[in-house]
Coordinates of C-alpha atoms and ligand atoms in Angstrom, one line a residue:
X129 CA -16.3 28.2 -14.7
X130 CA -14.6 25.4 -13.7
X131 CA -17.1 22.2 -14.5
X132 CA -17.3 19.3 -11.5
X133 CA -17.6 15.6 -12.1
X134 CA -18.3 13.9 -9.0
X135 CA -15.6 11.7 -8.4
X136 CA -17.2 7.9 -7.5
X137 CA -14.8 5.2 -6.7
X138 CA -12.1 3.6 -9.2
X139 CA -14.5 0.8 -10.7
X140 CA -16.8 3.4 -12.2
X141 CA -13.7 6.1 -13.1
X142 CA -12.1 3.2 -15.0
X143 CA -15.1 0.8 -15.6
X144 CA -14.3 -0.1 -19.1
X145 CA -11.0 -1.8 -18.1
X146 CA -12.1 -4.1 -15.2
X147 CA -14.5 -6.9 -15.0
X148 CA -17.8 -5.2 -14.3
X149 CA -20.5 -5.5 -16.6
X150 CA -23.8 -2.3 -16.4
X151 CA -25.8 -4.6 -14.1
X152 CA -22.8 -4.8 -11.3
X153 CA -24.0 -3.7 -8.3
X154 CA -20.7 -1.8 -7.1
X155 CA -19.8 -1.6 -3.5
X156 CA -17.4 1.1 -3.3
X157 CA -16.4 4.1 -0.6
X158 CA -14.8 6.1 -3.0
X159 CA -12.0 4.9 -3.1
X160 CA -8.5 5.8 -5.5
X161 CA -8.0 9.2 -6.8
X162 CA -5.1 9.5 -4.4
X163 CA -2.6 12.4 -4.5
X164 CA 0.6 12.2 -6.4
X165 CA 2.8 14.9 -4.5
X166 CA 6.1 15.6 -5.9
X167 CA 8.9 15.9 -3.2
X168 CA 10.7 19.3 -2.9
X169 CA 12.7 19.3 0.1
X170 CA 14.2 15.8 0.1
X171 CA 15.6 15.9 -3.3
X172 CA 17.6 19.2 -2.2
X173 CA 18.2 17.4 1.1
X174 CA 20.2 14.4 -0.5
X175 CA 21.7 16.8 -3.5
X176 CA 20.5 14.8 -6.3
X177 CA 19.1 15.9 -9.3
X178 CA 15.6 13.5 -9.4
X179 CA 12.0 13.9 -9.2
X180 CA 10.6 11.9 -6.8
X181 CA 6.8 11.7 -6.7
X182 CA 4.7 10.1 -3.9
X183 CA 1.8 8.2 -4.7
X184 CA -0.4 8.6 -1.2
X185 CA -2.3 5.4 -1.1
X186 CA -2.7 6.2 2.6
X187 CA -5.6 8.6 1.7
X188 CA -8.1 5.7 1.0
X189 CA -11.4 5.1 2.8
X190 CA -9.9 2.8 5.2
X191 CA -6.2 4.6 5.3
X192 CA -4.7 1.8 2.6
X193 CA -4.3 0.5 -1.0
X194 CA -6.0 -2.6 -0.1
X195 CA -9.5 -0.4 -1.1
X196 CA -8.7 -0.5 -4.5
X197 CA -8.9 -4.3 -4.5
X198 CA -11.3 -5.1 -1.6
X199 CA -13.9 -2.7 -3.6
X200 CA -13.2 -5.4 -7.0
X201 CA -13.3 -8.4 -4.9
X202 CA -16.1 -7.5 -2.6
X203 CA -18.4 -6.6 -5.6
X204 CA -17.4 -9.8 -7.5
X205 CA -18.0 -11.8 -4.2
X206 CA -21.8 -9.8 -3.7
X207 CA -22.3 -10.5 -8.1
X208 CA -21.4 -14.0 -7.9
X209 CA -23.8 -14.3 -4.5
X210 CA -21.4 -14.5 -1.7
X211 CA -22.8 -13.8 1.9
X212 CA -19.5 -13.9 3.2
X213 CA -15.7 -13.0 2.7
X214 CA -12.5 -14.4 4.6
X215 CA -8.9 -12.8 4.2
X216 CA -5.6 -13.6 6.5
X217 CA -4.1 -10.1 7.1
X218 CA -1.1 -8.0 8.5
X219 CA -3.9 -5.4 9.4
X220 CA -4.6 -3.4 6.4
X221 CA -6.5 -6.2 4.5
X222 CA -8.6 -6.8 7.1
X223 CA -9.3 -3.8 7.7
X224 CA -10.6 -2.9 4.3
X225 CA -12.3 -6.3 4.2
X226 CA -13.9 -5.0 7.1
X227 CA -15.5 -2.3 5.6
X228 CA -16.6 -3.5 2.3
X229 CA -18.4 -6.1 3.7
X230 CA -20.4 -3.4 6.0
X231 CA -20.8 -1.5 2.6
X232 CA -22.3 -4.6 1.3
X233 CA -24.7 -6.0 3.7
X234 CA -22.2 -9.8 4.1
X235 CA -19.8 -10.7 6.9
X236 CA -16.1 -10.6 7.0
X237 CA -14.2 -13.1 8.6
X238 CA -10.4 -11.8 9.1
X239 CA -7.4 -14.0 10.7
X240 CA -4.9 -11.7 12.5
X241 CA -1.7 -13.0 14.1
X242 CA -2.3 -11.8 17.6
X243 CA -0.5 -9.0 19.5
X244 CA 1.0 -8.0 15.7
X245 CA -1.3 -5.8 14.0
X246 CA -0.9 -2.2 14.5
X247 CA -3.3 -0.3 17.0
X248 CA -5.2 1.8 14.3
X249 CA -5.9 -1.2 11.9
X250 CA -7.0 -2.9 15.1
X251 CA -9.6 -0.4 16.3
X252 CA -10.7 -0.4 12.7
X253 CA -11.5 -3.5 12.3
X254 CA -13.2 -4.0 15.5
X255 CA -15.2 -0.9 14.7
X256 CA -16.4 -2.1 11.3
X257 CA -17.7 -5.2 13.3
X258 CA -15.8 -7.7 11.5
X259 CA -15.7 -11.2 12.9
X260 CA -11.9 -11.0 14.3
X261 CA -9.8 -14.6 14.7
X262 CA -6.7 -13.9 16.4
X263 CA -4.4 -16.6 16.0
X264 CA -1.7 -17.7 17.9
X265 CA 1.1 -17.5 15.1
X266 CA 1.8 -14.8 12.2
X267 CA 0.4 -14.0 8.9
X268 CA 1.6 -16.8 6.8
X269 CA 0.1 -19.2 9.2
X270 CA -2.6 -17.7 8.9
X271 CA -2.7 -17.4 5.4
X272 CA -2.2 -21.6 5.2
X273 CA -5.3 -21.7 7.4
X274 CA -7.5 -19.2 5.7
X275 CA -6.6 -21.1 2.2
X276 CA -7.4 -24.6 3.8
X277 CA -10.9 -23.4 5.3
X278 CA -12.5 -22.1 2.6
X279 CA -12.9 -25.6 1.7
X280 CA -15.4 -26.3 4.4
X281 CA -17.2 -23.3 4.9
X282 CA -19.2 -20.8 2.2
X283 CA -16.7 -17.7 2.6
X284 CA -15.2 -16.0 -0.5
X285 CA -11.3 -15.4 -0.1
X286 CA -10.1 -12.0 -0.4
X287 CA -6.7 -11.6 0.0
X288 CA -4.8 -10.9 -2.8
X289 CA -4.4 -14.5 -4.4
X290 CA -8.1 -13.7 -5.5
X291 CA -7.5 -12.2 -8.9
X292 CA -10.0 -9.4 -8.6
X293 CA -8.4 -8.0 -5.7
X294 CA -5.1 -7.0 -8.4
X295 CA -7.7 -5.7 -11.1
X296 CA -8.7 -3.4 -8.6
X297 CA -5.3 -2.3 -7.5
X298 CA -3.7 -2.0 -11.3
X299 CA -5.9 1.4 -11.0
X300 CA -3.2 2.9 -9.0
X301 CA -0.7 2.7 -12.1
X302 CA -3.6 4.3 -14.3
X303 CA -3.6 7.5 -12.2
X304 CA -0.2 7.8 -12.2
X305 CA 0.1 7.7 -16.1
X306 CA -3.1 9.6 -16.3
X307 CA -1.5 12.5 -14.0
X308 CA 2.2 12.6 -15.3
X309 CA 1.1 11.7 -18.8
X310 CA 4.0 9.0 -19.2
X311 CA 5.1 6.1 -16.7
X312 CA 7.9 7.4 -14.4
X313 CA 11.3 6.0 -14.7
X314 CA 11.3 3.7 -11.9
X315 CA 8.2 2.6 -9.2
X316 CA 9.1 1.9 -5.6
X317 CA 7.5 -0.5 -3.7
X318 CA 7.4 -2.4 -0.5
X319 CA 6.7 -6.2 -0.9
X320 CA 4.9 -8.4 1.5
X321 CA 3.1 -10.8 -0.5
X322 CA 3.8 -9.6 -3.8
X323 CA 0.1 -8.9 -4.7
X324 CA 0.7 -5.0 -5.2
X325 CA 3.7 -4.9 -6.7
X326 CA 2.5 -7.8 -9.5
X327 CA -1.0 -5.2 -9.4
X328 CA 1.0 -1.9 -10.2
X329 CA 3.0 -4.3 -13.6
X330 CA 0.0 -5.3 -14.7
X331 CA -1.5 -2.0 -14.8
X332 CA 1.7 -0.6 -16.2
X333 CA 1.8 -3.0 -19.1
X334 CA -2.1 -3.0 -19.8
X335 CA -1.9 1.1 -20.2
X336 CA 1.7 0.9 -22.2
X337 CA -0.1 -1.7 -25.1
X338 CA -3.0 0.9 -25.9
X339 CA -2.4 2.9 -29.4
X340 CA -5.0 5.1 -28.7
X341 CA -5.8 5.6 -24.8
X342 CA -7.3 8.9 -23.2
X343 CA -3.7 10.3 -21.9
X344 CA -0.7 10.6 -23.8
X345 CA 0.2 7.2 -22.9
X346 CA 3.9 6.5 -23.3
X347 CA 4.8 3.3 -24.6
X348 CA 7.2 3.1 -21.2
X349 CA 6.8 0.8 -18.5
X350 CA 8.6 1.4 -15.7
X351 CA 11.6 -0.7 -13.9
X352 CA 10.2 -1.9 -10.6
X353 CA 11.8 -2.0 -7.5
X354 CA 10.8 -4.1 -4.9
X355 CA 11.7 -3.5 -0.9
X356 CA 11.5 -5.4 2.1
X357 CA 12.1 -5.3 5.8
X358 CA 15.6 -7.5 6.3
X359 CA 14.2 -9.4 8.6
X360 CA 11.5 -10.6 6.3
X361 CA 13.0 -10.5 3.2
X362 CA 12.6 -13.8 1.2
X363 CA 13.0 -12.0 -2.3
X364 CA 16.4 -10.9 -1.6
X365 CA 17.2 -14.4 0.2
X366 CA 15.7 -16.3 -3.1
X367 CA 13.6 -18.3 -0.9
X368 CA 10.6 -18.6 1.3
X369 CA 11.5 -17.7 5.1
X370 CA 10.5 -18.7 8.8
X371 CA 9.7 -16.5 11.5
X372 CA 9.9 -13.2 9.6
X373 CA 10.3 -10.2 12.2
X374 CA 10.1 -6.3 11.2
X375 CA 8.9 -3.6 13.2
X376 CA 7.0 -3.2 9.9
X377 CA 4.5 -5.4 11.1
X378 CA 2.1 -4.9 8.0
X379 CA 5.2 -6.6 5.7
X380 CA 5.9 -9.1 8.5
X381 CA 5.9 -12.2 5.5
X382 CA 8.1 -14.6 5.1
X383 CA 5.5 -16.5 2.3
X384 CA 4.6 -14.5 -0.2
X385 CA 1.5 -15.4 -2.0
X386 CA 2.7 -13.8 -5.4
X387 CA 6.3 -15.7 -5.4
X388 CA 6.0 -16.3 -8.9
X389 CA 4.2 -13.2 -10.1
X390 CA 6.8 -11.0 -8.6
X391 CA 10.0 -12.8 -10.1
X392 CA 8.3 -12.4 -13.7
X393 CA 7.6 -8.5 -12.6
X394 CA 11.3 -8.6 -11.8
X395 CA 12.4 -10.0 -15.0
X396 CA 10.0 -8.1 -17.5
X397 CA 10.7 -5.0 -16.0
X398 CA 14.3 -5.1 -15.5
X399 CA 13.9 -4.3 -12.2
X400 CA 15.3 -5.7 -8.5
X401 CA 14.4 -6.6 -4.8
X402 CA 16.5 -5.4 -2.2
X403 CA 16.4 -5.3 1.6
X404 CA 16.8 -2.8 4.5
X405 CA 17.1 -2.8 8.5
X406 CA 14.4 -1.6 10.7
X407 CA 16.3 1.3 11.4
X408 CA 16.7 2.7 7.9
X409 CA 13.1 2.0 7.3
X410 CA 12.1 4.2 10.5
X411 CA 14.3 7.1 9.4
X412 CA 12.7 7.4 5.8
X413 CA 9.5 7.2 7.5
X414 CA 10.6 10.1 9.8
X415 CA 12.0 12.2 6.7
X416 CA 9.1 12.1 5.2
X417 CA 7.1 13.9 8.0
X418 CA 9.5 15.9 9.1
X419 CA 10.7 17.4 5.6
X420 CA 7.8 16.9 3.1
X421 CA 4.7 16.8 5.8
X422 CA 3.7 13.2 4.6
X423 CA 3.0 10.6 7.2
X424 CA 3.1 6.8 6.4
X425 CA 3.0 4.1 8.6
X426 CA 6.7 2.0 9.0
X427 CA 6.2 -0.6 6.0
X428 CA 5.3 1.9 3.5
X429 CA 8.2 4.0 4.0
X430 CA 9.9 1.3 2.7
X431 CA 9.9 2.1 -0.4
X432 CA 11.4 5.6 0.1
X433 CA 14.0 4.0 2.0
X434 CA 14.8 1.9 -1.1
X435 CA 14.8 4.8 -3.2
X436 CA 17.2 6.6 -1.1
X437 CA 19.8 4.1 -1.3
X438 CA 19.3 3.4 -5.0
X439 CA 19.4 7.1 -5.7
X440 CA 22.7 7.3 -3.6
X441 CA 24.6 4.6 -5.5
X442 CA 23.5 5.2 -8.9
X443 CA 21.6 2.5 -9.5
X444 CA 18.5 5.0 -10.2
X445 CA 20.5 7.7 -12.2
X446 CA 20.4 11.5 -11.7
X447 CA 17.5 12.4 -14.2
X448 CA 15.2 10.1 -13.3
X449 CA 11.6 10.3 -12.5
X450 CA 10.6 8.3 -9.7
X451 CA 7.4 6.9 -8.3
X452 CA 7.2 5.2 -4.6
X453 CA 3.8 4.4 -3.3
X454 CA 3.0 4.7 0.5
X455 CA 0.7 2.0 1.4
X456 CA -0.9 3.2 4.6
X457 CA -1.6 6.0 6.5
X458 CA 0.7 6.9 9.1
X459 CA -2.2 7.0 11.7
X460 CA -2.6 3.0 11.3
X461 CA 0.5 2.5 13.4
X462 CA 0.3 5.8 16.2
X463 CA 2.8 3.3 18.6
X464 CA 5.5 3.4 16.6
X465 CA 5.6 6.6 15.8
X466 CA 5.4 8.2 19.1
X467 CA 8.2 5.6 20.3
X468 CA 10.5 7.5 17.6
X469 CA 9.8 10.9 19.1
X470 CA 11.2 10.4 22.6
X471 CA 13.6 13.7 22.2
X472 CA 10.7 15.6 21.0
X473 CA 8.0 14.9 23.3
X474 CA 5.6 17.6 23.9
X475 CA 6.4 20.1 27.0
X476 CA 4.2 20.4 29.6
X477 CA 3.3 23.9 31.0
X478 CA 1.0 26.2 33.4
X479 CA -2.3 27.1 31.2
X480 CA -0.5 30.7 31.6
X481 CA 0.2 33.3 29.0
X482 CA 3.3 33.8 30.6
X483 CA 4.3 29.8 30.5
X484 CA 2.8 29.6 27.0
X485 CA 4.9 32.9 25.8
X486 CA 8.0 31.7 27.0
X487 CA 7.7 28.5 25.4
X488 CA 7.0 29.9 22.4
X489 CA 9.8 32.6 22.8
X490 CA 12.5 30.1 23.9
X491 CA 12.0 28.1 21.0
X492 CA 12.5 30.6 18.1
Ligands
F0G1728 N1 2.6 -2.0 2.7 C1 1.4 -1.9 3.5 C2 1.0 -0.9 4.5 C3 0.9 -3.1 3.7 O1 0.0 -3.3 4.2 C4 1.1 -4.2 2.8 C5 0.4 -5.3 2.9 C6 2.1 -4.4 1.7 C7 2.7 -2.6 2.1 C8 2.6 -5.1 1.2 O2 2.0 -5.8 -0.1 O3 1.4 -7.6 0.2 O4 1.3 -6.8 -1.7 O5 3.2 -7.0 -1.5 N2 -0.3 -5.8 3.6 C9 -1.2 -7.4 4.2 C10 -2.1 -7.0 4.7 C11 -0.5 -8.2 3.9 O6 -2.8 -8.2 5.2 O7 -2.8 -6.0 4.9 P1 2.0 -6.7 -0.8

């Protein structure tokens, strides 16, 4: 008979690798343990001998990878006696901060760029009851304000400059190695503030250093590939940029907070940064839905857009095992999804058997 161990979140699961003690009150919503899905149709479509796995982070409790870091950051904020947390956000961090604050019984203040966050993220953050401060400015300006205001108010910052965020997020790399029994050859990620690429690298590096790990841990670490939207690509520009623009609002960031850390990841892993047009990003998003049944938000698809480009050019060679992280659920941004499907609008028919039968038979 199968034995069942109840999964109660990543802090419990990786307790010995995270900064908690027996007396720490853990703030969790059961985050982590997300599926690693091998793509079956896209490799055939592109005619390349590659193994591409999707780390589907959109299945976390608030629908994005932010829950990993937020569980850890809010756990530590509460342990330190904090009564309120604050973040600037393009939407997902605010949703996660709001949810974990509710869970902990503390308050959340979130600064978001007015009119520039996807509807699903706004809906969540409103429902969780966070104090939402919309600014007439972009994420970078919000981030700068948050860093200033923490000197004037008793609030704990939970953006990824909070090191506990990185601690929580590194567990995604642990899960991948545990499941594959090794690190992938290449790991592809969308990059905004660059906290996540920093976290994955920390996770892979820590696991690789182990000699007596639980799984058959390879001594290898992946080459880290960080991809940005062309209109918001400070890493490919080699400098911070003002006025970033992209339809992938989650990564509409011109002044990444983990700038030095991410360059270090690039050097240590032998990886690279690249950037892609909004059209290419949306095409990758559509491809995942239409060929694999996997729905992610636009920013997330940047990882696959990059991987497909680098497979096509041979930069990622055939025979490689690749993991692409899909950072957020497609339901986060229903507007962009629907706008993309103008030719596949639903047909409207009379509520009669004849009409429905015809609609099916005409399309067989
Ligand atoms: N993908 C999604 C869906 C995101 O929400 C973010 C960041 C990223 C990728 C980039 O991750 O910043 O660690 O490089 N979103 C932040 C937010 C900025 O406020 O939700 P990163």
